[in-house]
Coordinates of C-alpha atoms and ligand atoms in Angstrom, one line a residue:
X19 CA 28.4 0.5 -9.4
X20 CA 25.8 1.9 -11.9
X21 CA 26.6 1.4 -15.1
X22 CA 26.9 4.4 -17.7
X23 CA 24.8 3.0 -20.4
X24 CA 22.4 1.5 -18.4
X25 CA 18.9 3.0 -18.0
X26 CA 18.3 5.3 -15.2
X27 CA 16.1 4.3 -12.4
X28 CA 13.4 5.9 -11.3
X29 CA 11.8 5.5 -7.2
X30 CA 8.1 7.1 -7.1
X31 CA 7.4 9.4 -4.2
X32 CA 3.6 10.1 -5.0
X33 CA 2.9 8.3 -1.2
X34 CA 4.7 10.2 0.7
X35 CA 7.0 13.2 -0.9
X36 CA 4.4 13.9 -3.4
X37 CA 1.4 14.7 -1.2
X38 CA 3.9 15.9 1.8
X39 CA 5.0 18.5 -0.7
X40 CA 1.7 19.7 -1.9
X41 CA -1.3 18.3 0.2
X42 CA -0.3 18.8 4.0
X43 CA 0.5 15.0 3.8
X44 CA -3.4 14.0 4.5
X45 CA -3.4 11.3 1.7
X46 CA -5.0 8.4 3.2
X47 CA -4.0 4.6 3.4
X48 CA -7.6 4.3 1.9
X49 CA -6.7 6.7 -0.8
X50 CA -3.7 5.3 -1.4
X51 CA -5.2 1.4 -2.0
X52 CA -6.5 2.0 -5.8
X53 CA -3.3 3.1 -6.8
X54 CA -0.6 1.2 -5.1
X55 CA -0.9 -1.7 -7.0
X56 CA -1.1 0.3 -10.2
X57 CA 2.4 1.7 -8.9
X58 CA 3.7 -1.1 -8.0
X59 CA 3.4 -2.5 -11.5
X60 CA 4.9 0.3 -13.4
X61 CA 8.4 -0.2 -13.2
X62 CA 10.1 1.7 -10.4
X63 CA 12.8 0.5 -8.5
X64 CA 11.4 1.9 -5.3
X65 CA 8.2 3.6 -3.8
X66 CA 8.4 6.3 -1.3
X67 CA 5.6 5.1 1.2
X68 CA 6.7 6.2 4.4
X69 CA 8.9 8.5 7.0
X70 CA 9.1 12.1 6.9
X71 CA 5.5 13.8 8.1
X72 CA 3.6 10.2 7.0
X73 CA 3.5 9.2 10.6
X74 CA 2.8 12.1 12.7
X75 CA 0.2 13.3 10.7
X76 CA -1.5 9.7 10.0
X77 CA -2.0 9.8 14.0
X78 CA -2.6 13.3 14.4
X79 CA -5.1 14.1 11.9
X80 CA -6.0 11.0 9.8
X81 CA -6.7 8.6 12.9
X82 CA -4.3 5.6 11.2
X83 CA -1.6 3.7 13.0
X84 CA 1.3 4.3 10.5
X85 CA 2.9 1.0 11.3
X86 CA -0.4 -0.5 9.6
X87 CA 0.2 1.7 6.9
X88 CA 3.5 0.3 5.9
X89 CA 2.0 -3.6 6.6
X90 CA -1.2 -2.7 4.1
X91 CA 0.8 -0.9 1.1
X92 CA 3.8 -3.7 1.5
X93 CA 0.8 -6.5 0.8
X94 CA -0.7 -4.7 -2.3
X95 CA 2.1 -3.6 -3.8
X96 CA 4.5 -6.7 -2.6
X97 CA 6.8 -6.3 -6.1
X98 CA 8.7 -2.7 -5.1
X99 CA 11.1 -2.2 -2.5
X100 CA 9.3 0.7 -0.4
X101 CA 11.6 3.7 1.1
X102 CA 11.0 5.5 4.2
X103 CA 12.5 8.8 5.3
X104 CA 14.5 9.1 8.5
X105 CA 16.1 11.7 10.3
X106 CA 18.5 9.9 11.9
X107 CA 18.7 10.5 15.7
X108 CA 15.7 12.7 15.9
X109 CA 13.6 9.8 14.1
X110 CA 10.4 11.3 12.7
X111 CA 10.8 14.2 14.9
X112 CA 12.6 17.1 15.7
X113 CA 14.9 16.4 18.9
X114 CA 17.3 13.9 19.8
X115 CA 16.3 10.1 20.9
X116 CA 18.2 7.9 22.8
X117 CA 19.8 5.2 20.9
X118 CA 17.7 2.3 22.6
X119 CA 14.2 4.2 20.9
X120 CA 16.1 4.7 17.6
X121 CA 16.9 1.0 17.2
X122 CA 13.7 0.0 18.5
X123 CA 12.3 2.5 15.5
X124 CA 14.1 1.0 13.1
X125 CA 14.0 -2.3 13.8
X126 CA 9.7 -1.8 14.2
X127 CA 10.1 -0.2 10.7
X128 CA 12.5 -3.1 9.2
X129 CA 9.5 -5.6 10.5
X130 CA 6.9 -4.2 9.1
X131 CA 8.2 -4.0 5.2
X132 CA 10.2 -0.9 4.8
X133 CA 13.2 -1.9 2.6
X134 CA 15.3 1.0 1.7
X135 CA 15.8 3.5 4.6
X136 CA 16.9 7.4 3.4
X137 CA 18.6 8.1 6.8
X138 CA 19.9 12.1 7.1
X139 CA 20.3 14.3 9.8
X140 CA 19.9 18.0 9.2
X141 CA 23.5 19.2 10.0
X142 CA 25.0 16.6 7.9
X143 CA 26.9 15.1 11.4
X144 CA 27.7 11.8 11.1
X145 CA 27.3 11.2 14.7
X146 CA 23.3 12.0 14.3
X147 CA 23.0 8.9 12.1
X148 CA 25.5 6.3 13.5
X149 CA 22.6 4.7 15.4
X150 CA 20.1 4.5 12.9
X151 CA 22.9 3.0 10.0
X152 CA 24.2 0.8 11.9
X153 CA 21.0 -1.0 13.2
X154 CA 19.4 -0.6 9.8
X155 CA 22.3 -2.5 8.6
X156 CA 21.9 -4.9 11.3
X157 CA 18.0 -5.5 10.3
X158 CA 19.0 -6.7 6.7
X159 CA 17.8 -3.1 4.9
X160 CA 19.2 -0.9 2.7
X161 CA 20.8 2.2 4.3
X162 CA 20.7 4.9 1.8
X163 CA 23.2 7.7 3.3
X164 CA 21.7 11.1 2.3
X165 CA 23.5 14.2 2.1
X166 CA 21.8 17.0 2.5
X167 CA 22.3 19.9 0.1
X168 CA 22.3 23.5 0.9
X169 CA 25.0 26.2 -0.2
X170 CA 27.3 28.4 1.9
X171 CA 30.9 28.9 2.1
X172 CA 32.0 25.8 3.9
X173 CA 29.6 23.8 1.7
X174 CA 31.6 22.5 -1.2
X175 CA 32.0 19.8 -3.4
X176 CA 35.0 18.2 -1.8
X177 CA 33.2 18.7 1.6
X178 CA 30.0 16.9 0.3
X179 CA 32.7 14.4 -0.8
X180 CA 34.2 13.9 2.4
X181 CA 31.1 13.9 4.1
X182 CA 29.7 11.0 1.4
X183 CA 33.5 9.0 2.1
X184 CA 32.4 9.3 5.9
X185 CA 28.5 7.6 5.2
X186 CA 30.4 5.0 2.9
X187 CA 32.6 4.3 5.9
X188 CA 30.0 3.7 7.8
X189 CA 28.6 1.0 5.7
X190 CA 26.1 2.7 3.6
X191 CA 24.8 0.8 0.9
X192 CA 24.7 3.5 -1.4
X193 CA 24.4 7.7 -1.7
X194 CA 22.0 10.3 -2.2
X195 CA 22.0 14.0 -2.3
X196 CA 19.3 15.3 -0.8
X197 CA 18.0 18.8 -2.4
X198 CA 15.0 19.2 -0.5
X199 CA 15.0 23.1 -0.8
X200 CA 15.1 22.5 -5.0
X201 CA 18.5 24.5 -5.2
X202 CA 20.6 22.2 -6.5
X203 CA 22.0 23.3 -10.1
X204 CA 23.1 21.1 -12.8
X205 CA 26.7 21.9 -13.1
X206 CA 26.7 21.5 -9.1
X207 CA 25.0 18.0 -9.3
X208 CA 27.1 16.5 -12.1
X209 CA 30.1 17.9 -9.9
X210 CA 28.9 15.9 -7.0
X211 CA 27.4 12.8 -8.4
X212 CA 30.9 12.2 -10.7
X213 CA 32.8 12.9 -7.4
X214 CA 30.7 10.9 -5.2
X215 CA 30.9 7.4 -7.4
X216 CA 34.7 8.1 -8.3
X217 CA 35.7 8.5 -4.1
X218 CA 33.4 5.6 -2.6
X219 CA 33.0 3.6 -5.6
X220 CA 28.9 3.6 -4.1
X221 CA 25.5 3.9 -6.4
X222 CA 24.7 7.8 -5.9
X223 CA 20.6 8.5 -6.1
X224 CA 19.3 11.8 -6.7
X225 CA 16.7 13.8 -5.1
X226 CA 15.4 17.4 -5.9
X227 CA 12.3 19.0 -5.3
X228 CA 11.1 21.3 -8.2
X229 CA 10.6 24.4 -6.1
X230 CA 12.5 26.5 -8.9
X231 CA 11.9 24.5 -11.8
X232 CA 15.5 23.0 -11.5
X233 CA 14.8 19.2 -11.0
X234 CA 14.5 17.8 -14.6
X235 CA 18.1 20.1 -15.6
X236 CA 19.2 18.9 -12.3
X237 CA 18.7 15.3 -13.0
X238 CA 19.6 14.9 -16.6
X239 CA 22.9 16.4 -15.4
X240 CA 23.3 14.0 -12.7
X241 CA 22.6 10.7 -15.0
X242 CA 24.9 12.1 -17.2
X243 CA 27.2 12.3 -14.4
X244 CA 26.3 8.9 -13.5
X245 CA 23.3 9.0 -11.3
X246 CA 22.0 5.5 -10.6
X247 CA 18.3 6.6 -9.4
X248 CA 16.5 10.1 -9.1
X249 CA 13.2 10.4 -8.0
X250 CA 9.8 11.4 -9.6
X251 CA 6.5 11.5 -9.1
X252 CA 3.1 12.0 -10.9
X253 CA 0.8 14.7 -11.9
X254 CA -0.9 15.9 -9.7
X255 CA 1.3 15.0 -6.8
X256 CA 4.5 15.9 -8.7
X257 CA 6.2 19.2 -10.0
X258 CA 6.2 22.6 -7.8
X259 CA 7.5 22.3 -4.6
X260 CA 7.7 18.1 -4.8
X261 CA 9.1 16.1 -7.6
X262 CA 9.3 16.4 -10.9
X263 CA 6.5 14.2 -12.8
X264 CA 7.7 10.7 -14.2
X265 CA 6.3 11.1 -17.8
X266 CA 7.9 14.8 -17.7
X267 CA 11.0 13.2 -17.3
X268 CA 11.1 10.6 -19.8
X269 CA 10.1 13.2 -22.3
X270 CA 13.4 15.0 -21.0
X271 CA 15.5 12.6 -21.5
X272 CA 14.3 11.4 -24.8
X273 CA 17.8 10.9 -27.1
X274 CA 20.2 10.0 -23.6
X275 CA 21.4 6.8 -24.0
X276 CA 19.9 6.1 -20.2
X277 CA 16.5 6.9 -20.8
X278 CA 14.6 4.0 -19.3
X279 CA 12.2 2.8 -21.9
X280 CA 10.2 0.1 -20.0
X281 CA 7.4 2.5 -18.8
X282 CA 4.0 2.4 -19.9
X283 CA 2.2 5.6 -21.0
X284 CA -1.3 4.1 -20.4
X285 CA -0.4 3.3 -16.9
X286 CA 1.3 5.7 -16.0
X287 CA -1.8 7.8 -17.3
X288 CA -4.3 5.5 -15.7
X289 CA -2.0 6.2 -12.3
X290 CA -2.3 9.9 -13.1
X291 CA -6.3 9.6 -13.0
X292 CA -6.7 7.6 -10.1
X293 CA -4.7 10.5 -8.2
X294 CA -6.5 13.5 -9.9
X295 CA -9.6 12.1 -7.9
X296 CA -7.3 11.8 -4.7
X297 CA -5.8 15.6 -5.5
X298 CA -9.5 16.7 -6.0
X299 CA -10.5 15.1 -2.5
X300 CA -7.9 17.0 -0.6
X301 CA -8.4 20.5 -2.4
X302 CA -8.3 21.7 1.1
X303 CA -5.2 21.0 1.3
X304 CA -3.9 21.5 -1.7
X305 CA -2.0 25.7 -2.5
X306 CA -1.5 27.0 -5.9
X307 CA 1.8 28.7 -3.8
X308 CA 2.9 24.8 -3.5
X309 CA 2.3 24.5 -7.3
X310 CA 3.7 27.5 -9.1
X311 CA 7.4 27.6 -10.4
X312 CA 9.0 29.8 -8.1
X313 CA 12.5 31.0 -8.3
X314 CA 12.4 33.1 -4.9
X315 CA 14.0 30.4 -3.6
X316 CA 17.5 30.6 -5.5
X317 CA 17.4 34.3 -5.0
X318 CA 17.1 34.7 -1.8
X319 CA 18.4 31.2 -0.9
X320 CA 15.6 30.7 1.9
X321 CA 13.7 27.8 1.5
X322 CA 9.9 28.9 0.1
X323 CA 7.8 27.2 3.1
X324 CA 10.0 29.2 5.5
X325 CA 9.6 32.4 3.3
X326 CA 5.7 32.4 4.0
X327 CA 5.6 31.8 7.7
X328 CA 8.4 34.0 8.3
X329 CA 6.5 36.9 7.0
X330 CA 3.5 36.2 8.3
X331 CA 5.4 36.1 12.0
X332 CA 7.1 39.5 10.7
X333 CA 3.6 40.9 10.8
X334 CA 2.4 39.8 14.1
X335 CA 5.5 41.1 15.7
X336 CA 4.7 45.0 13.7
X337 CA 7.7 44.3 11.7
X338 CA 6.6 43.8 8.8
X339 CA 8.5 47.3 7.2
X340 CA 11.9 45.1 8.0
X341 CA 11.7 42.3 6.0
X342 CA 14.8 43.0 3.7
X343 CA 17.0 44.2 7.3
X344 CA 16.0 40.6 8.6
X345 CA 16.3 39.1 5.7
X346 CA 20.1 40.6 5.2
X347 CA 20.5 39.4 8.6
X348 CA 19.9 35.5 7.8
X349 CA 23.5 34.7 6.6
X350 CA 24.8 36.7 9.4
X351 CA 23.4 34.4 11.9
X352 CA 23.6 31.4 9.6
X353 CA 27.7 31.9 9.9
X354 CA 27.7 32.8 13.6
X355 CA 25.8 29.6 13.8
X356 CA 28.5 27.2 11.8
X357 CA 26.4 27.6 8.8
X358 CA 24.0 25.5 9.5
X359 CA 21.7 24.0 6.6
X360 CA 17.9 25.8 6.3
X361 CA 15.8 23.0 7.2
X362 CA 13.4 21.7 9.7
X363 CA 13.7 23.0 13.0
X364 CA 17.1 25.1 11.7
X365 CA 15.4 27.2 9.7
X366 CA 13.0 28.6 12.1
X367 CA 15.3 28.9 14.9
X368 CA 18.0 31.0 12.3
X369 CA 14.7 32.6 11.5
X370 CA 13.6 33.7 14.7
X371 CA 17.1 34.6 15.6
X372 CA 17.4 37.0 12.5
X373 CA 14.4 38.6 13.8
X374 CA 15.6 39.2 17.0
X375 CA 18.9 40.8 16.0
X376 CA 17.4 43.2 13.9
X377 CA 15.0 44.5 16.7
X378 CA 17.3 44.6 19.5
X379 CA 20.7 44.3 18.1
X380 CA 22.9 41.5 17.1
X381 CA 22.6 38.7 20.0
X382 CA 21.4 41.0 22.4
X383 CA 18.3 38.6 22.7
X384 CA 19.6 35.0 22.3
X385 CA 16.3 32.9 21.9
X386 CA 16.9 29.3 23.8
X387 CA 16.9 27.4 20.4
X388 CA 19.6 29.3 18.9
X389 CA 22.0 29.0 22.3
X390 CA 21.7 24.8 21.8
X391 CA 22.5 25.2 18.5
X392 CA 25.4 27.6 19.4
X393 CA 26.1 24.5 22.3
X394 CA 26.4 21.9 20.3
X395 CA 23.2 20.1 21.5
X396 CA 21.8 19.8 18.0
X397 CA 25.0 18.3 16.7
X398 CA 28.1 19.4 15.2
X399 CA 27.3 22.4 12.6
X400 CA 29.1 22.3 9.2
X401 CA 31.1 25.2 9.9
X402 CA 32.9 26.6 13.2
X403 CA 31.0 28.5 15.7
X404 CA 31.5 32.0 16.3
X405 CA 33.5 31.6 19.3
X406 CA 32.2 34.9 20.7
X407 CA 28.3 33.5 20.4
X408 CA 29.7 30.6 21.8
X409 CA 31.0 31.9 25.3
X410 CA 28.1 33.9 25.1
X411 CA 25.7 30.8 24.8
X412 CA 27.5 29.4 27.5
X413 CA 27.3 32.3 29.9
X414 CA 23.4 32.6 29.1
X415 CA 22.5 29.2 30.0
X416 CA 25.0 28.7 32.4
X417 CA 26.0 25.2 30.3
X418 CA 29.2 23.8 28.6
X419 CA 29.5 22.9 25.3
X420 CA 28.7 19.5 24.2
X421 CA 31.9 18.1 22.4
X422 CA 30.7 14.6 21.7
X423 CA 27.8 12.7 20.4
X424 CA 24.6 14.5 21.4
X425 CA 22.6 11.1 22.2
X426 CA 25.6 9.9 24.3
X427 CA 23.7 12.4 27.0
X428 CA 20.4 10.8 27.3
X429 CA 19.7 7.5 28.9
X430 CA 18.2 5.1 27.8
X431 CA 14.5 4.8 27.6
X432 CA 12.7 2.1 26.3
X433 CA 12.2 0.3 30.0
X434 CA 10.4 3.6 31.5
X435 CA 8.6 3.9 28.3
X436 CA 6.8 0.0 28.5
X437 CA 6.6 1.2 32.3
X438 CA 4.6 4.4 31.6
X439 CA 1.9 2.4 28.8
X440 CA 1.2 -0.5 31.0
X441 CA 0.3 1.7 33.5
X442 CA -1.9 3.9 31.0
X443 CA -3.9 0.7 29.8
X444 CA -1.9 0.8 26.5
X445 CA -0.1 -2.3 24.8
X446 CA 3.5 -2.7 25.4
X447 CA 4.7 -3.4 22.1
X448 CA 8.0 -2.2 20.4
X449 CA 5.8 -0.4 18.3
X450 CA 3.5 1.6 20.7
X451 CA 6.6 2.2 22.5
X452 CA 8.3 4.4 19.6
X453 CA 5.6 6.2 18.3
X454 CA 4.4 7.1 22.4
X455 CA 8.1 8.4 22.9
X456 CA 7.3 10.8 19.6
X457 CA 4.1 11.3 20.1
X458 CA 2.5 10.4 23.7
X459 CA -1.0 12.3 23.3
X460 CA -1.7 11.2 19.5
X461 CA -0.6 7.8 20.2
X462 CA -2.3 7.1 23.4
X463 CA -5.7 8.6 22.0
X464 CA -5.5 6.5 18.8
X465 CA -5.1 3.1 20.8
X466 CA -7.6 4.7 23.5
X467 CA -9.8 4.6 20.3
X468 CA -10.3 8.2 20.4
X469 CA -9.9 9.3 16.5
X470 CA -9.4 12.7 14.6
X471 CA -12.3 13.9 12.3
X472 CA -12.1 11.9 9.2
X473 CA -10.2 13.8 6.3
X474 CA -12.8 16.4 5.2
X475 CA -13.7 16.4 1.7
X476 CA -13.4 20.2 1.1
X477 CA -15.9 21.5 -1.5
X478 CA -13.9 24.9 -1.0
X479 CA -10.0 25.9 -1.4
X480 CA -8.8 28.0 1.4
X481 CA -9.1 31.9 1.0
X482 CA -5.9 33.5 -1.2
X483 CA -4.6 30.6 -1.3
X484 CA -3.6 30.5 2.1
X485 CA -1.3 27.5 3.0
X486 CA -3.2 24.9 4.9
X487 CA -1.8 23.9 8.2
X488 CA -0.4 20.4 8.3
X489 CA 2.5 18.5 10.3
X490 CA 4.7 20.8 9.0
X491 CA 3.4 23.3 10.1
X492 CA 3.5 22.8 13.3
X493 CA 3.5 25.6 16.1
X494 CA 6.5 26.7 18.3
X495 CA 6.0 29.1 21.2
X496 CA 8.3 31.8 20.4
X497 CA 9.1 35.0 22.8
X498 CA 10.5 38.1 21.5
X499 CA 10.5 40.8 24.4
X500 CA 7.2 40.6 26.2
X501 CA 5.4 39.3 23.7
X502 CA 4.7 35.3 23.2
X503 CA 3.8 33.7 20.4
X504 CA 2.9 30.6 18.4
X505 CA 5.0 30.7 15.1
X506 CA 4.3 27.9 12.6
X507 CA 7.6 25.5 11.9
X508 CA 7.5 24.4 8.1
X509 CA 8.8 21.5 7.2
X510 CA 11.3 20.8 4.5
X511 CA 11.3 17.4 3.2
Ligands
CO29 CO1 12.0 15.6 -0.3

């Protein structure tokens, strides 16, 4: 276990965090060539490179196989492990897989030079991320458990705890807490961090997003506490709603007896240049609402992606005069619903739910997302469902609760899936196979040879500011009365 006076580690997510966060995640490999190896010589103990919306949005908008991706960055920067982001059972996407595509996944990923896989799942259920542990395990890679943080009554320290005893049981190699809505407070962190290291006697990284302008508090608390890595980026992928900028963090740490001194200011200035011309290339992308401080977020404890769509869908539906009524009507559904985290797809479905109670009173429109959720099909929630929504999810859709694992339903499919891309004309690899089961159109168009529109250089920023549309924003038919529509899911990472 870490050390206390040993220096802090820091893992660099300007690949895949950093221009998730603020650029729509439409930094190339290309882009990313001239900087790797700079990167890669810096001193971090681990690059962010992959996972998250890296691989839908590298078929769906940048024409790239993201398996190539991986192989390129892992040959010019060869020195730095490389982490990935996984969402345990749902993989890259946002529904369950069977097991036989997660391992396949995994193992795909494990083979083509990821080292350290982040695995979560967005209810914190251990059952979610059995699969994906235990075959990364299997493959000789790091499993970093992550625990993702959000606050409500039944999320408490000793909880995290027990949850963080539970990934430690399951052969973790080591912790994280994951605080991808930026609302983790010092006193909270050092809480958890101490706790975490004391119980399971595992190395416990930290990751925050700067949304509020917490991170750097956040992780000076949590290296005092014990942390052995948090995670930073660098200007201009790095503060706002990603993570706080390496040399930003030195500076604020300057005096701790962990502050690690091995960095270089000229390269991690000349890094800083070489993605200011990247960050200029995808103004298009880019929001000053991504880059501003913004403590929205801690007071209305809604994550600030979802804030934006949610009014924007307020509007279409003539409802715009109710924010604060929906917005009051969040936790309600929230604990009806087990309490379930804010994050990608929860946050849209609790959303969309609050939206509907307040126009035709409380559950007297249950929208098909909400009812899974309410039967289990998502996972086990945090907290207990109301049992009333419960019978009344179960009367609606005429289904019984599911009391196990969710993935335990679904069959196995790798067999139909090499089946279904020889008969397309398609290579039956491993590899084709996973990213066909999460993405059948992109995937069979990009072997198919049929490419997106190369990233467009914008010479303009968008109107007001507007937020681009990326991967995470994707659409989700939503119907509220007799009205249908297309609302945009943001993505939390
Ligand atoms: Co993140």
């Amino acid at each position: 276990m870490t050390d206390l006076n040993q220096p802090v580690f820091f893992n660099n997510t300007a690949l895949r965090d950093g221009h998730q966060s603020l650029a729509a995640t439409r930094m190339t490999t290309e882009q990313m060539l001239p900087v790797a190896p700079l990167l890669d010589e810096a001193g971090f103990a681990g690059l962010e490179t992959w996972g998250g919306a890296t691989i839908d949005s590298s078929l769906r908008f940048l024409g790239e196989n993201p398996f190539d991706r991986l192989r390129t960055l892992k040959k010019v920067a060869p020195k730095t492990p490389q982490l990935m982001l996984l969402r345990g059972q749902n993989i890259v996407q946002y529904t369950s897989f069977p097991d036989d595509v997660v391992e396949a996944f995994v193992r795909c990923t494990a083979e083509a030079g990821c080292d350290i896989l982040r695995i979560f799942d967005a209810l914190n259920d251990p059952a979610n991320l059995e699969t994906a542990i235990r075959t990364t395990l299997a493959s000789g890679k790091h499993a970093r458990g992550e625990i993702c943080y959000t606050t409500s009554p039944v999320h408490t320290v000793e909880n995290f705890v027990k949850f963080g005893c539970k990934l430690a049981e399951m052969g973790c190699n080591s912790l994280a807490i994951k605080d991808m809505s930026g609302i983790l407070i010092p006193s909270v962190a050092y809480a958890l961090v101490s706790q975490l290291r004391k119980e399971t006697g595992l190395d416990v990284s930290v990751h925050c997003h700067d949304t509020a302008g917490l991170a750097v508090a956040t992780y000076i608390a949590a290296i005092d506490a014990g942390a052995y890595a948090v995670e930073t980026s660098v200007c201009p992928f790095a503060n706002g709603t990603a993570q706080p900028d390496t040399f930003r963090m030195i500076s604020a740490l300057e005096g701790n007896k962990r502050v690690p001194t091995h960095f270089d200011k000229d390269l991690l200035q000349a890094i800083r240049e070489k993605l200011e011309v990247v960050y200029e290339e995808l103004k298009q992308f880019t929001s000053p609402n991504n880059e501003r401080t913004d403590s929205d977020i801690l007071l209305l404890q809604i994550p600030g992606g979802m804030l934006s769509n949610f009014r924007t869908q307020l509007r279409e539906l003539n409802m715009a005069d109710k924010e604060m009524e929906v917005r009051n009507e969040i936790p309600e559904v929230r604990k009806a619903l087990g309490w379930i985290p804010l994050v990608t797809p929860t946050s849209q479905i609790v959303g969309t739910q609050a939206m509907l109670n307040v126009k035709f009173g409380r559950w007297k429109n249950f929208a098909p997302a909400a009812r899974d959720i309410a039967l289990g099909k998502y996972g086990k929630t945090p907290g207990a469902i109301d049992p009333e929504v419960r019978d009344l999810a179960v009367k609606l859709s005429k289904e019984e609760p599911v009391l196990g694992r969710p993935a335990d339903l679904l069959s196995p499919r790798m067999d139909s899936l090499r089946a279904e891309l020889a008969k397309n004309n398609l290579p039956v690899t491993d590899e084709a196979c996973v990213l066909y089961a999460m993405f059948p159109q992109q995937t069979s168009d990009w072997f198919q040879g049929k490419r997106p529109a190369p990233t467009p250089v914008a010479k303009d920023k968008p109107k007001d500011g507007a937020k681009p549309s990326g991967p995470q924003s994707r659409k989700m038919k939503i119907t509220i009365g007799d009205r249908s529509l297309d609302a945009l899911v943001e993505e939390v990472a």
